[in-house]
PDB file of C-alpha atoms in Angstrom:
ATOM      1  CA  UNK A   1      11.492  20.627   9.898  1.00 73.00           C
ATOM      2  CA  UNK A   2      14.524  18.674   7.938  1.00 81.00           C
ATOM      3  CA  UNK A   3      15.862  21.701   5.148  1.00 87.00           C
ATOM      4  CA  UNK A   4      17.390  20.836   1.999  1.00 92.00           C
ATOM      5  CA  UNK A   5      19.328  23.004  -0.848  1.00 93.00           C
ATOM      6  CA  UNK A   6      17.643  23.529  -3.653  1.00 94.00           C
ATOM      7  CA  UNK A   7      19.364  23.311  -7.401  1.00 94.00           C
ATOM      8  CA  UNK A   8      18.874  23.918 -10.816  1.00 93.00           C
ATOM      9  CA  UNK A   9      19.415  22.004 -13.622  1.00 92.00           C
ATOM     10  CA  UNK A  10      23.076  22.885 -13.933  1.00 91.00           C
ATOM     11  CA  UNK A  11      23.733  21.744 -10.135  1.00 91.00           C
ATOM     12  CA  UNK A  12      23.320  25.620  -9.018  1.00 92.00           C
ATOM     13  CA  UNK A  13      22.775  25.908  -5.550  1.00 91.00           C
ATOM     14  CA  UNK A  14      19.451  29.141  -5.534  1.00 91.00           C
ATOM     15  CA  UNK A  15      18.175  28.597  -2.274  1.00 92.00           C
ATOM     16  CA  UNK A  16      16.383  26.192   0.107  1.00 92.00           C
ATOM     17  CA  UNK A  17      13.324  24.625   1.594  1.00 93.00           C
ATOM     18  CA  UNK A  18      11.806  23.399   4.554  1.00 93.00           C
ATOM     19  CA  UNK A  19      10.506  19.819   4.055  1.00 93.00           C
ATOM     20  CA  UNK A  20       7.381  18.927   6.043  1.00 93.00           C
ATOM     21  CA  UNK A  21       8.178  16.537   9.174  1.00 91.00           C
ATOM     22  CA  UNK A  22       5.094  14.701   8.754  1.00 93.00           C
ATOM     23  CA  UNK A  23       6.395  13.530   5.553  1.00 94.00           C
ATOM     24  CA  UNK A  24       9.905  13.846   5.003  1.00 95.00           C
ATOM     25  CA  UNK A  25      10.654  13.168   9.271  1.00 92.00           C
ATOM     26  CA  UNK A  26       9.452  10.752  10.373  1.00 94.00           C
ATOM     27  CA  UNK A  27      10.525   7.421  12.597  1.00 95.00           C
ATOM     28  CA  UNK A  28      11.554   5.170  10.027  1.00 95.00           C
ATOM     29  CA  UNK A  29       9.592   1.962  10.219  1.00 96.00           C
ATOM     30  CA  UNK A  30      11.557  -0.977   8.407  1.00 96.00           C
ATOM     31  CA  UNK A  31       8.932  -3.710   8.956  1.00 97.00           C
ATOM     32  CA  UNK A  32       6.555  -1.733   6.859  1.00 97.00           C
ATOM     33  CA  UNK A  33       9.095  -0.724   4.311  1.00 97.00           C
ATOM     34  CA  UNK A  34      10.208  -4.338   3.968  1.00 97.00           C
ATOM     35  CA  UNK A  35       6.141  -5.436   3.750  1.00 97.00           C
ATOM     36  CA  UNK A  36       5.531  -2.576   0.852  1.00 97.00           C
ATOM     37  CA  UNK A  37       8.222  -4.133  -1.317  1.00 97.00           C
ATOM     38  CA  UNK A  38       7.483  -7.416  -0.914  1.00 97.00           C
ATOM     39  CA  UNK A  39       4.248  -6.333  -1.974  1.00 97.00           C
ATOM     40  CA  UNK A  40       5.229  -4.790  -4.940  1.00 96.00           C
ATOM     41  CA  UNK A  41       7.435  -7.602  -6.421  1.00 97.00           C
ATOM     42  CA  UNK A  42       4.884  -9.872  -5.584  1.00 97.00           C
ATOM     43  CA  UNK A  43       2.200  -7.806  -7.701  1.00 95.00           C
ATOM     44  CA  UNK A  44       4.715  -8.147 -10.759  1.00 95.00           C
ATOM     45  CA  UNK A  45       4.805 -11.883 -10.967  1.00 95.00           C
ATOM     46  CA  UNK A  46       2.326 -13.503 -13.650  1.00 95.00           C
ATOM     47  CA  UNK A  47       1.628 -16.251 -11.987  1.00 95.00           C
ATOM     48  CA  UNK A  48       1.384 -18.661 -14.632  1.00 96.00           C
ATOM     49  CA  UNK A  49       3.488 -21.684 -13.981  1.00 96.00           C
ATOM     50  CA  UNK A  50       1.308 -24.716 -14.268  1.00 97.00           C
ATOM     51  CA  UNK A  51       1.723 -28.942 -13.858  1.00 96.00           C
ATOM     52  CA  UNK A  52      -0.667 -31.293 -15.018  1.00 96.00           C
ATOM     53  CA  UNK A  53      -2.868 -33.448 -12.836  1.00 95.00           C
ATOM     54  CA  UNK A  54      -3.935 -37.517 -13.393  1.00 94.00           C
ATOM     55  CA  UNK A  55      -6.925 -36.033 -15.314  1.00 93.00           C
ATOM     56  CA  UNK A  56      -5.107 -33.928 -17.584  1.00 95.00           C
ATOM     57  CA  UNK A  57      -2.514 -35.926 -18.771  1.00 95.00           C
ATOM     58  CA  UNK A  58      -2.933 -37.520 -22.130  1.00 95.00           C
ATOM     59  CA  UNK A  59      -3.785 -41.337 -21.815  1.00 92.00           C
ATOM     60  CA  UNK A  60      -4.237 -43.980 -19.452  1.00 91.00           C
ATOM     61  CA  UNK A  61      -7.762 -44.754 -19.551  1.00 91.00           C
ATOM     62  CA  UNK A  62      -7.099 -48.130 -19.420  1.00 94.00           C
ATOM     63  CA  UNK A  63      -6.146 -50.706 -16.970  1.00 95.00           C
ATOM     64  CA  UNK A  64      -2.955 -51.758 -17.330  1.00 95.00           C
ATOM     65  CA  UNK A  65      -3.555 -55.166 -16.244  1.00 96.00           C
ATOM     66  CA  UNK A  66      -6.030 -56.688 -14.067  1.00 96.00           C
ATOM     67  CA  UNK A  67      -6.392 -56.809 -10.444  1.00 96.00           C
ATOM     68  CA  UNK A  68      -5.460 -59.906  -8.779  1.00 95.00           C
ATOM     69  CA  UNK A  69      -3.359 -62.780 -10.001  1.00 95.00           C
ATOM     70  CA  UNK A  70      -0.362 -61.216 -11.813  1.00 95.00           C
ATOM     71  CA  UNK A  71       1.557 -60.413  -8.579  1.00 95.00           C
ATOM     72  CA  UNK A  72       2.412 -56.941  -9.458  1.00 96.00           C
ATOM     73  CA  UNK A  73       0.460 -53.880  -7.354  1.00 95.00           C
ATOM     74  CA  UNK A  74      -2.743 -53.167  -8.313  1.00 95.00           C
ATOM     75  CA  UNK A  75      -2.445 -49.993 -10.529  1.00 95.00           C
ATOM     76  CA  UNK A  76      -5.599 -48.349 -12.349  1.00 94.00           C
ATOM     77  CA  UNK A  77      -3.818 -46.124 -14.824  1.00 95.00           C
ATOM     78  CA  UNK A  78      -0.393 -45.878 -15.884  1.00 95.00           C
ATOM     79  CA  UNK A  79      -0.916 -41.648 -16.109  1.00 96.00           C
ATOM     80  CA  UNK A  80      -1.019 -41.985 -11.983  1.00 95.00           C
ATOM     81  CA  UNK A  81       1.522 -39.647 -10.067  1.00 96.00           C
ATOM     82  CA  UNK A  82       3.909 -43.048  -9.115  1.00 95.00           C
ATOM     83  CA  UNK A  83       4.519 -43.811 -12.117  1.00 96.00           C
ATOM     84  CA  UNK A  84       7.190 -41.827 -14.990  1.00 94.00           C
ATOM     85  CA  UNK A  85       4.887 -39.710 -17.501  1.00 93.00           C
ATOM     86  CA  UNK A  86       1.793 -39.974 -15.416  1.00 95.00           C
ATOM     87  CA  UNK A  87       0.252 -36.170 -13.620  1.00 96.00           C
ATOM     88  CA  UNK A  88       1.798 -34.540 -10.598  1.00 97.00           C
ATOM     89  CA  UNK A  89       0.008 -34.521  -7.673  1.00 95.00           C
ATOM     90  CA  UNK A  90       0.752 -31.697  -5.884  1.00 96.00           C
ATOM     91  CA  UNK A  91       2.494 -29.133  -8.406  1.00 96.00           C
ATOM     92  CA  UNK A  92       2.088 -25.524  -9.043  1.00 96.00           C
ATOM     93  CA  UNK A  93      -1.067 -24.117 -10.836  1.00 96.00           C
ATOM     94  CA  UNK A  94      -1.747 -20.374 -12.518  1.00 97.00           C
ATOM     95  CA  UNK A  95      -2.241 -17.851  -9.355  1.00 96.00           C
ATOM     96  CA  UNK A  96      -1.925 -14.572  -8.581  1.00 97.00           C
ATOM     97  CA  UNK A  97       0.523 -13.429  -5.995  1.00 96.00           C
ATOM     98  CA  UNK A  98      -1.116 -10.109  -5.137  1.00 96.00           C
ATOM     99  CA  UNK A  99      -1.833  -9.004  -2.010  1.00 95.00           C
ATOM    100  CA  UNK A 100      -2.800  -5.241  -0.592  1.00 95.00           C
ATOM    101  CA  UNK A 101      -2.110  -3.231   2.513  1.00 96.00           C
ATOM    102  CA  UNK A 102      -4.268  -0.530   4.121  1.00 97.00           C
ATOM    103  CA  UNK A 103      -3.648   2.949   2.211  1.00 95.00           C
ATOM    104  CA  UNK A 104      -2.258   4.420   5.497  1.00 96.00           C
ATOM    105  CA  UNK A 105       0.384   1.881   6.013  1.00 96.00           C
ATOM    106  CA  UNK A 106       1.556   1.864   2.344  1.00 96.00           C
ATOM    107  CA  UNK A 107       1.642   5.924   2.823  1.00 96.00           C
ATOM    108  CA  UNK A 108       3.628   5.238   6.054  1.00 97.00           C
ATOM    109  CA  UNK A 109       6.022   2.896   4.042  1.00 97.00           C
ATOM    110  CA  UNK A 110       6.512   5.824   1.719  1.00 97.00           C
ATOM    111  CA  UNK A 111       7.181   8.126   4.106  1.00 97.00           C
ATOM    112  CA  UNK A 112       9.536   6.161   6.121  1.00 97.00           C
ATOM    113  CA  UNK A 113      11.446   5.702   2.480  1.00 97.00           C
ATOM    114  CA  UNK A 114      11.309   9.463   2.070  1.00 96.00           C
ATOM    115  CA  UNK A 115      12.692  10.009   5.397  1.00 96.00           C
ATOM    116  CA  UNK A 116      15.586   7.847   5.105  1.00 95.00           C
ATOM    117  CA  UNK A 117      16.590   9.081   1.744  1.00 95.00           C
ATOM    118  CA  UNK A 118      17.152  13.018   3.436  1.00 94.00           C
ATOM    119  CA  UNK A 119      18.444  11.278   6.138  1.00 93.00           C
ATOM    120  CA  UNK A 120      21.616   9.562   3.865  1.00 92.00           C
ATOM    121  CA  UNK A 121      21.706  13.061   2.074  1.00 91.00           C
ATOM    122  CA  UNK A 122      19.961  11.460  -1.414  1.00 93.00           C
ATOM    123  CA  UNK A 123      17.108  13.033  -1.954  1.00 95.00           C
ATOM    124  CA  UNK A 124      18.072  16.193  -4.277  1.00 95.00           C
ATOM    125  CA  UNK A 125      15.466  18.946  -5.135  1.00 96.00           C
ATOM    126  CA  UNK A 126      15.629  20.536  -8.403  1.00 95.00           C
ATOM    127  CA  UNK A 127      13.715  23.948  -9.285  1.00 94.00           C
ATOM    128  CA  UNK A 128      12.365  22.049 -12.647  1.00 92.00           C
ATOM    129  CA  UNK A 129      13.494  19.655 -14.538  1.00 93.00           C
ATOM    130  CA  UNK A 130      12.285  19.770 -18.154  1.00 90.00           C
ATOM    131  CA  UNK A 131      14.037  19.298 -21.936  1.00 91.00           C
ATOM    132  CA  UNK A 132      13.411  20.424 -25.132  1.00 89.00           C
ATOM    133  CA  UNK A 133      13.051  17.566 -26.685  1.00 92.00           C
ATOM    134  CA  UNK A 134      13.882  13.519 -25.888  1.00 94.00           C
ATOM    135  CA  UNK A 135      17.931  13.459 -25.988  1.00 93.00           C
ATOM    136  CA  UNK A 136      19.776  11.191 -23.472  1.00 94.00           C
ATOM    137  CA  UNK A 137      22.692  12.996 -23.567  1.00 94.00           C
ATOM    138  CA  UNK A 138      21.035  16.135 -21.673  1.00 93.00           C
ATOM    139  CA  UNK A 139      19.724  13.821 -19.055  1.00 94.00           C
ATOM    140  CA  UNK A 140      23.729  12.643 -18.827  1.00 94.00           C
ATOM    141  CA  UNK A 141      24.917  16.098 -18.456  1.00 94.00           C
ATOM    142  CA  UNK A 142      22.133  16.810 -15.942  1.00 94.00           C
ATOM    143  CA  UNK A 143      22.984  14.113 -14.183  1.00 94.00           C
ATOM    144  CA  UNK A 144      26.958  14.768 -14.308  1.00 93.00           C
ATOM    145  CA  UNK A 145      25.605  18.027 -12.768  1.00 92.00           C
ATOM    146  CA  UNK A 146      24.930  16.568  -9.696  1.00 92.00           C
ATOM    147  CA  UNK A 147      27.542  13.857  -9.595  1.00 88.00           C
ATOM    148  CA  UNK A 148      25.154  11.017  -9.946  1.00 88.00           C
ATOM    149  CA  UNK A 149      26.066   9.927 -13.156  1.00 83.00           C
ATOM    150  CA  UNK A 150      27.327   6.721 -12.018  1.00 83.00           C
ATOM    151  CA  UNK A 151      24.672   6.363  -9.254  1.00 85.00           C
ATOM    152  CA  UNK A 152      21.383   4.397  -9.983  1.00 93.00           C
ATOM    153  CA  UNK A 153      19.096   8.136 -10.365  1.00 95.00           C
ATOM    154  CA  UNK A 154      15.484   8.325  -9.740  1.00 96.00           C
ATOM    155  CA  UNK A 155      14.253  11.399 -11.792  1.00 96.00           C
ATOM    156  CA  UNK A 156      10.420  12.769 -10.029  1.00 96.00           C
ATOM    157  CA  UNK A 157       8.425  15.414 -11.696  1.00 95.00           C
ATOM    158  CA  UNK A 158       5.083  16.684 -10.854  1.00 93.00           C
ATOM    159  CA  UNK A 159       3.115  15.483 -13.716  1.00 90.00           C
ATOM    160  CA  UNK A 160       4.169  12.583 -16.876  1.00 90.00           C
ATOM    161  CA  UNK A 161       7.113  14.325 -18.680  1.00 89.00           C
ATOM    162  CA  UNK A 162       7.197  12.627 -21.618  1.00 92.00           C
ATOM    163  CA  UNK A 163      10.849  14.417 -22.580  1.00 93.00           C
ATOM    164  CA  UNK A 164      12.106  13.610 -19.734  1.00 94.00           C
ATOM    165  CA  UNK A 165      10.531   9.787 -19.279  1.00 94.00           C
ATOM    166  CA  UNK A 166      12.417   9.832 -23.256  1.00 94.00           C
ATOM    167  CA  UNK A 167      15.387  11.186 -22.544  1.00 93.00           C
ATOM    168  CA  UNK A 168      16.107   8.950 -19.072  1.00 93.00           C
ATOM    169  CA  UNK A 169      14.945   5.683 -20.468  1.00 92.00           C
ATOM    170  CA  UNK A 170      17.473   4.270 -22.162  1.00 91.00           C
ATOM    171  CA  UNK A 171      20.360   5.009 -19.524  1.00 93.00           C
ATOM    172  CA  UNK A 172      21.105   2.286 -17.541  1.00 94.00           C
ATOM    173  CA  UNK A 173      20.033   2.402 -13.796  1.00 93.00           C
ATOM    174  CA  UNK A 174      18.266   5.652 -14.752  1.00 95.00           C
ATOM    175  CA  UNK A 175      14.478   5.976 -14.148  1.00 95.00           C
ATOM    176  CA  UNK A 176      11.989   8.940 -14.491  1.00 95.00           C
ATOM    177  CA  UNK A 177       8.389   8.831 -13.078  1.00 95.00           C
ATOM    178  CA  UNK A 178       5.831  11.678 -11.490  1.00 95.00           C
ATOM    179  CA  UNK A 179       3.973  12.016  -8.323  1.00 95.00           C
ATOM    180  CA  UNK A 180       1.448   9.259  -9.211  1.00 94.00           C
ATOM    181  CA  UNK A 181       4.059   6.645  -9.603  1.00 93.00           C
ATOM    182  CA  UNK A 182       6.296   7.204  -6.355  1.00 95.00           C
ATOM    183  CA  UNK A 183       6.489   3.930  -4.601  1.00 95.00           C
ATOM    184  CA  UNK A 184       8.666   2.464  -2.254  1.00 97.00           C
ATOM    185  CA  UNK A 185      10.520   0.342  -4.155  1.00 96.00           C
ATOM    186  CA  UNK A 186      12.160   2.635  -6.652  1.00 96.00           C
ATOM    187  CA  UNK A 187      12.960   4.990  -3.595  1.00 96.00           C
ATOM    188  CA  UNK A 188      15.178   2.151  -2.117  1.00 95.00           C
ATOM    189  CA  UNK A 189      16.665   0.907  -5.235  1.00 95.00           C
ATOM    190  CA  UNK A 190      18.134   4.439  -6.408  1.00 95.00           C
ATOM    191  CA  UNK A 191      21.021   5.926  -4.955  1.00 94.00           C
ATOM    192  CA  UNK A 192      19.538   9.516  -5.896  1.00 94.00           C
ATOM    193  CA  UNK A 193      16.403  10.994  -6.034  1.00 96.00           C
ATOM    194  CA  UNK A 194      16.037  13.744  -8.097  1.00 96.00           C
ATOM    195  CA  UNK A 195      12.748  15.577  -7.516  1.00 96.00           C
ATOM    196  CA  UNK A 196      11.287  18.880  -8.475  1.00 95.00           C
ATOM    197  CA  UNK A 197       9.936  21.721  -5.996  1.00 94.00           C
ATOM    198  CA  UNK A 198       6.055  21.007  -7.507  1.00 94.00           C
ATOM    199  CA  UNK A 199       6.432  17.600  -7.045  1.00 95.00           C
ATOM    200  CA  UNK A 200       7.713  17.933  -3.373  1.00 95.00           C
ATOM    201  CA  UNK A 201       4.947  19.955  -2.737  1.00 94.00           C
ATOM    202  CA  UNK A 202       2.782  17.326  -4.116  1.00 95.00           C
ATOM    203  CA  UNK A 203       3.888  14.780  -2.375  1.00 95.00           C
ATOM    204  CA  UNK A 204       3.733  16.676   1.097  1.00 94.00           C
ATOM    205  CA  UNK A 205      -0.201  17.613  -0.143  1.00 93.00           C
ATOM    206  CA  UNK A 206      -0.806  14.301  -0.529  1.00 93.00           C
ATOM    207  CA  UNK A 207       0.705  12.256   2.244  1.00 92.00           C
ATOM    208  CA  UNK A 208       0.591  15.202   4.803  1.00 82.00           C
TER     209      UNK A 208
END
């Protein structure tokens, strides 16, 4: 089983703990990382650009000119996808972009994150991590604790934190979520992961 130092808040080394393989160990599969992102971004797009057909655009319910004998092409509207102002034919219309993956491969994906992140030494587990009240400049000085200051952090606690989720918000690159919320994404795109001893041991409860 990988082991890892546990802090405090001030960067205090008190002791450490044995991560669970199962979770924290395992062969990293990139494929299924890579999938589980694409998923995610692809979740968080609205989906709303649109064209406008023949039928929708205003106008051209009447023939142009006739049939036969003026020489020109025969045309039946002038709103037709040849000619300037007339629909598009094959544009965009609102969609959704969503698509899912089996829960055990989106846990794998999460575990394979986890796994590389105490691999590359950035996963760092705090004994808790709580504040008083909202102030950004703790979360600084917490952060200038462990030398991440100037390191996209990713701040996990057991349960919504609402000081913390305060306090972390408006720094730059800085995010704070709880158990419920870990996902792949965030785990790649922060240098540091910050995470509390209950919320390890929620995470290993859940995707043991």
């Amino acid at each position: 089983m990988p082991k890892v130092a546990v802090y405090d808040m001030t960067g205090a080394k008190t002791g450490e703990i044995e991560l669970n393989d199962s979770v924290f160990g395992v062969e990293i599969n990139e494929a299924v990382v890579h999938q589980a992102v694409v998923m995610q971004l692809a979740s968080q797009r609205h989906g709303t650009h649109a064209t406008k057909t023949r039928a929708m655009v205003r106008g051209g319910g009447r023939k142009p000119w006739k049939q036969k004998g003026t020489g020109r092409a025969r045309a039946g509207s002038i709103r037709s996808p040849l000619w300037v102002g007339g629909g598009v034919a094959f544009g965009p219309h609102p969609r959704s972009y969503k698509f899912s993956m089996p829960r055990k491969v989106r846990r794998l994906a999460i575990k394979s994150a986890l796994t590389a992140k105490v691999n590359d030494g950035g996963l760092l587990v705090v004994e808790d991590i709580n504040f008083a009240v909202p102030k950004t400049k703790d979360v600084v000085k917490f952060l200038g604790n462990f030398e991440a200051s100037d390191n996209k952090a990713l701040i996990i606690t057991v349960d919504q934190n609402d000081n913390v989720v305060k306090s972390s918000r408006n720094i730059p690159g800085v995010k704070a979520i709880n158990t419920m919320g870990l996902n792949v994404f965030d785990l790649l795109h922060h240098d540091k992961v910050l995470v509390t001893k209950d919320a390890i041991a929620k995470i290993e409860e859940v995707l043991a």
